Short mmCIF file of C-alpha atoms and ligand atoms in Angstrom, two decimals:
data_model
loop_
_atom_site.label_atom_id
_atom_site.label_comp_id
_atom_site.label_asym_id
_atom_site.label_seq_id
_atom_site.Cartn_x
_atom_site.Cartn_y
_atom_site.Cartn_z
CA MET A 295 -45.79 39.59 -8.87
CA VAL A 296 -46.04 43.30 -8.06
CA GLU A 297 -42.89 45.38 -8.46
CA LEU A 298 -41.43 47.15 -5.45
CA SER A 299 -39.59 50.48 -5.52
CA PRO A 300 -38.29 51.34 -2.03
CA SER A 301 -38.10 55.07 -1.26
CA ILE A 302 -34.92 55.99 0.59
CA LEU A 303 -36.25 59.43 1.64
CA ASN A 304 -36.35 58.68 5.35
CA SER A 305 -33.38 56.33 5.48
CA ASP A 306 -29.92 56.81 6.99
CA TYR A 307 -28.06 58.25 3.99
CA LEU A 308 -24.68 57.18 5.29
CA ALA A 309 -25.89 53.57 5.47
CA LEU A 310 -27.24 53.55 1.93
CA SER A 311 -24.78 51.14 0.42
CA GLU A 312 -25.75 48.53 3.01
CA ALA A 313 -29.45 49.22 2.37
CA LEU A 314 -28.93 48.91 -1.37
CA GLY A 315 -27.33 45.51 -0.83
CA GLN A 316 -30.30 44.41 1.26
CA MET A 317 -32.71 45.62 -1.40
CA GLU A 318 -30.85 43.70 -4.09
CA ALA A 319 -30.85 40.56 -1.95
CA ALA A 320 -34.59 40.94 -1.37
CA GLY A 321 -35.25 41.12 -5.10
CA VAL A 322 -36.71 44.63 -5.24
CA ASP A 323 -37.27 45.94 -8.74
CA MET A 324 -36.01 49.52 -8.58
CA VAL A 325 -35.06 52.25 -6.12
CA HIS A 326 -37.33 55.27 -5.68
CA LEU A 327 -35.54 58.61 -5.30
CA ASP A 328 -37.53 61.65 -4.17
CA VAL A 329 -36.14 64.95 -5.41
CA MET A 330 -37.65 68.00 -3.67
CA ASP A 331 -36.88 71.64 -4.29
CA GLY A 332 -38.60 73.40 -1.38
CA MET A 333 -40.87 75.15 -3.91
CA PHE A 334 -43.14 72.56 -5.49
CA VAL A 335 -43.28 70.86 -2.11
CA PRO A 336 -42.46 72.28 1.34
CA ASN A 337 -39.37 70.15 1.80
CA ILE A 338 -35.86 69.85 0.35
CA SER A 339 -34.16 66.50 -0.21
CA PHE A 340 -31.31 65.78 -2.64
CA GLY A 341 -30.36 66.15 -6.28
CA VAL A 342 -28.12 64.84 -9.04
CA PRO A 343 -24.83 64.33 -7.11
CA VAL A 344 -26.48 62.05 -4.55
CA ILE A 345 -28.28 60.07 -7.26
CA ARG A 346 -25.04 59.71 -9.20
CA SER A 347 -23.37 58.20 -6.13
CA ILE A 348 -26.26 55.78 -5.62
CA ARG A 349 -26.03 54.77 -9.26
CA ALA A 350 -22.38 53.88 -8.83
CA HIS A 351 -23.30 51.51 -5.98
CA THR A 352 -26.16 49.49 -7.44
CA ARG A 353 -27.38 47.84 -10.61
CA LEU A 354 -30.99 48.36 -9.58
CA PRO A 355 -32.91 50.67 -11.93
CA LEU A 356 -33.38 54.16 -10.48
CA ASP A 357 -36.94 55.48 -10.32
CA VAL A 358 -36.54 59.24 -9.92
CA HIS A 359 -39.58 61.19 -8.68
CA LEU A 360 -39.08 64.89 -9.34
CA MET A 361 -41.03 67.14 -7.02
CA ILE A 362 -39.62 70.35 -8.44
CA GLU A 363 -41.09 73.35 -10.23
CA LYS A 364 -40.71 73.49 -14.00
CA PRO A 365 -38.83 70.19 -14.20
CA HIS A 366 -38.18 70.54 -17.94
CA ARG A 367 -35.32 72.90 -16.99
CA TYR A 368 -33.32 70.01 -15.54
CA LEU A 369 -34.20 66.99 -17.67
CA LYS A 370 -30.78 66.43 -19.19
CA GLU A 371 -29.04 66.38 -15.81
CA PHE A 372 -31.52 63.99 -14.21
CA ALA A 373 -31.89 61.78 -17.28
CA ALA A 374 -28.16 61.09 -17.16
CA VAL A 375 -28.58 59.36 -13.77
CA SER A 376 -32.13 57.93 -14.02
CA ASP A 377 -33.86 54.90 -15.52
CA TYR A 378 -37.41 56.05 -14.88
CA LEU A 379 -37.77 59.83 -14.78
CA GLY A 380 -41.06 61.15 -13.43
CA PHE A 381 -42.43 64.64 -12.93
CA HIS A 382 -45.68 66.17 -11.75
CA TYR A 383 -48.52 67.16 -14.03
CA GLU A 384 -48.97 70.17 -11.71
CA ALA A 385 -45.34 71.34 -11.84
CA GLY A 386 -45.62 73.86 -14.68
CA SER A 387 -43.81 72.09 -17.52
CA PRO A 388 -45.38 71.37 -20.92
CA VAL A 389 -46.53 67.82 -20.28
CA ARG A 390 -46.32 66.14 -23.69
CA GLU A 391 -43.03 67.78 -24.65
CA THR A 392 -41.49 66.86 -21.31
CA LEU A 393 -42.61 63.22 -21.55
CA ARG A 394 -41.21 62.99 -25.08
CA GLU A 395 -37.95 64.64 -24.15
CA ILE A 396 -37.48 62.14 -21.34
CA ARG A 397 -37.82 59.29 -23.83
CA ALA A 398 -35.51 61.05 -26.28
CA LEU A 399 -32.95 61.18 -23.45
CA HIS A 400 -33.23 57.36 -23.20
CA CYS A 401 -35.19 57.23 -19.95
CA ARG A 402 -38.61 55.81 -19.26
CA SER A 403 -41.14 58.59 -18.84
CA CYS A 404 -43.44 58.86 -15.84
CA LEU A 405 -46.28 61.32 -15.31
CA THR A 406 -47.30 61.86 -11.68
CA ILE A 407 -50.51 63.27 -10.22
CA LYS A 408 -51.14 64.74 -6.76
CA PRO A 409 -54.09 63.56 -4.66
CA ALA A 410 -56.33 66.48 -5.71
CA THR A 411 -55.75 65.96 -9.45
CA ASP A 412 -58.39 64.22 -11.54
CA PRO A 413 -56.90 61.13 -13.22
CA GLU A 414 -58.73 62.08 -16.44
CA VAL A 415 -56.00 64.65 -17.12
CA VAL A 416 -53.56 61.80 -17.74
CA LEU A 417 -55.60 60.18 -20.50
CA GLU A 418 -54.45 62.34 -23.40
CA PHE A 419 -50.81 61.60 -22.47
CA LEU A 420 -51.01 57.86 -21.77
CA GLU A 421 -49.26 56.81 -24.99
CA ASP A 422 -46.32 59.04 -24.04
CA CYS A 423 -46.00 57.50 -20.57
CA ASP A 424 -43.98 54.42 -19.69
CA MET A 425 -45.38 54.75 -16.20
CA VAL A 426 -48.07 56.77 -14.41
CA LEU A 427 -47.60 57.52 -10.72
CA VAL A 428 -50.65 58.09 -8.53
CA MET A 429 -49.76 59.83 -5.28
CA SER A 430 -51.59 58.37 -2.30
CA VAL A 431 -50.30 61.11 0.05
CA GLU A 432 -49.60 64.82 -0.44
CA PRO A 433 -46.07 64.88 -1.87
CA GLY A 434 -43.34 66.24 0.39
CA PHE A 435 -42.91 63.83 3.27
CA GLY A 436 -42.60 60.16 4.02
CA GLY A 437 -44.51 58.46 6.80
CA GLN A 438 -48.00 59.80 6.01
CA ALA A 439 -51.23 57.77 5.95
CA PHE A 440 -52.48 56.29 2.66
CA LEU A 441 -55.38 58.25 1.13
CA PRO A 442 -58.06 55.74 0.08
CA SER A 443 -59.17 58.10 -2.72
CA ALA A 444 -56.12 56.83 -4.63
CA LEU A 445 -57.81 53.45 -5.10
CA ASP A 446 -60.51 54.71 -7.49
CA LYS A 447 -57.90 56.59 -9.47
CA LEU A 448 -55.82 53.45 -9.83
CA SER A 449 -58.84 51.43 -11.00
CA PHE A 450 -59.79 54.14 -13.48
CA LEU A 451 -56.29 54.30 -14.97
CA ARG A 452 -55.81 50.53 -14.96
CA ALA A 453 -59.04 50.08 -16.94
CA GLU A 454 -57.93 52.62 -19.52
CA ILE A 455 -54.40 51.25 -19.85
CA ASP A 456 -55.82 47.75 -20.40
CA ARG A 457 -58.54 48.93 -22.76
CA ARG A 458 -55.89 50.56 -24.96
CA GLY A 459 -53.58 47.54 -24.68
CA LEU A 460 -50.69 49.66 -23.39
CA ALA A 461 -47.68 48.42 -21.43
CA THR A 462 -47.72 51.55 -19.25
CA LYS A 463 -46.93 50.70 -15.65
CA LEU A 464 -49.11 52.04 -12.86
CA GLU A 465 -47.27 53.06 -9.71
CA VAL A 466 -48.60 54.20 -6.35
CA ASP A 467 -46.61 56.20 -3.80
CA GLY A 468 -47.36 57.03 -0.17
CA GLY A 469 -48.46 55.14 2.92
CA ILE A 470 -47.88 51.68 1.50
CA ASN A 471 -47.76 48.96 4.17
CA ALA A 472 -49.06 45.43 4.70
CA GLU A 473 -52.62 46.67 4.90
CA THR A 474 -52.66 49.12 1.98
CA ALA A 475 -50.43 47.22 -0.46
CA PRO A 476 -53.00 44.50 -1.30
CA LYS A 477 -55.70 47.14 -1.76
CA ALA A 478 -53.52 49.13 -4.16
CA VAL A 479 -52.66 46.01 -6.12
CA ALA A 480 -56.31 44.91 -6.25
CA ALA A 481 -57.12 48.37 -7.65
CA GLY A 482 -54.60 47.86 -10.45
CA ALA A 483 -51.21 49.14 -9.28
CA ASP A 484 -48.28 47.14 -10.57
CA VAL A 485 -45.46 49.11 -8.91
CA LEU A 486 -45.52 49.95 -5.18
CA VAL A 487 -43.32 52.63 -3.62
CA ALA A 488 -42.70 52.04 0.07
CA GLY A 489 -40.56 54.16 2.35
CA ASN A 490 -41.18 54.20 6.06
CA TYR A 491 -42.74 50.76 6.18
CA LEU A 492 -39.51 49.25 4.84
CA PHE A 493 -36.98 51.48 6.57
CA SER A 494 -38.61 51.26 9.99
CA ALA A 495 -38.36 47.46 9.89
CA PRO A 496 -35.62 45.63 11.81
CA ASP A 497 -35.00 43.59 8.66
CA LEU A 498 -35.47 45.61 5.47
CA ALA A 499 -34.98 42.62 3.17
CA ALA A 500 -37.57 40.49 4.98
CA ARG A 501 -40.12 43.26 4.85
CA ALA A 502 -39.45 43.95 1.17
CA LYS A 503 -40.04 40.27 0.38
CA GLU A 504 -43.23 40.32 2.44
CA ILE A 505 -44.62 43.32 0.51
CA LYS A 506 -43.85 41.67 -2.83
CA LEU A 507 -45.69 38.54 -1.75
CA LEU A 508 -48.68 40.55 -0.51
CA GLY A 509 -49.04 42.02 -3.95
C1 DX5 B 42 -43.52 61.62 -0.63
C2 DX5 B 42 -42.63 60.73 -1.44
C3 DX5 B 42 -42.72 59.30 -1.15
C4 DX5 B 42 -42.40 58.90 0.27
C5 DX5 B 42 -42.99 57.56 0.55
O1 DX5 B 42 -43.53 62.88 -1.20
O2 DX5 B 42 -42.95 60.86 -2.82
O3 DX5 B 42 -41.96 58.54 -2.08
O4 DX5 B 42 -41.02 58.87 0.54
O5 DX5 B 42 -42.82 57.27 1.89
P1 DX5 B 42 -43.86 56.41 2.73
O6 DX5 B 42 -43.91 55.03 2.12
O7 DX5 B 42 -43.31 56.45 4.09
O8 DX5 B 42 -45.22 57.08 2.60
ZN1 ZN B 43 -41.98 59.49 -4.22
#
């Protein structure tokens, strides 16, 4: 079954502990946390103190998606509160060193690419990645439409991960709903991030279960 990582970006932050309980009850696999610095992306979200509070309220693994410039400057702080720690290929940090430092800090490493980035750039780093994240929207905001160009990228990376016999997970983020989830899974994604589709539902847990079954 596909893994689900709900993004809380557009949720009610004061109702998070209830939402976390619903996610646990629905059997989601991790929680996706979008960190934005207003520089790498034109939006500002939250940082370490908020993630630390979330961590104290759930046993779900935390899947932290850094959308910040030069993320290697803050690895120690984020690694202390993350399970998966991901950063962007385009963010200006030395890619291999950053991936390795994340592992040395006892987190799973995740390399993320924006929609305009060729997935070939990931290949030389695959062995250093516990997960690769393909963005299916421009990073910065929830609630955008899924870009179908992500599907070919997923297939390309899935083929290479399988050919090399790696356990690297392949995650997709942006515009995931009942229509796009099966397409992303058919293209090779094994972790789906979903934000608005889950948090706009009257029953978050029911919708989370539905997405997992679709995959
Ligand atoms: C966008 C974020 C996403 C976003 C997903 O920059 O990385 O995680 O919150 O939200 P939806 O599922 O609404 O596209
Ligand atoms: Zn994200």
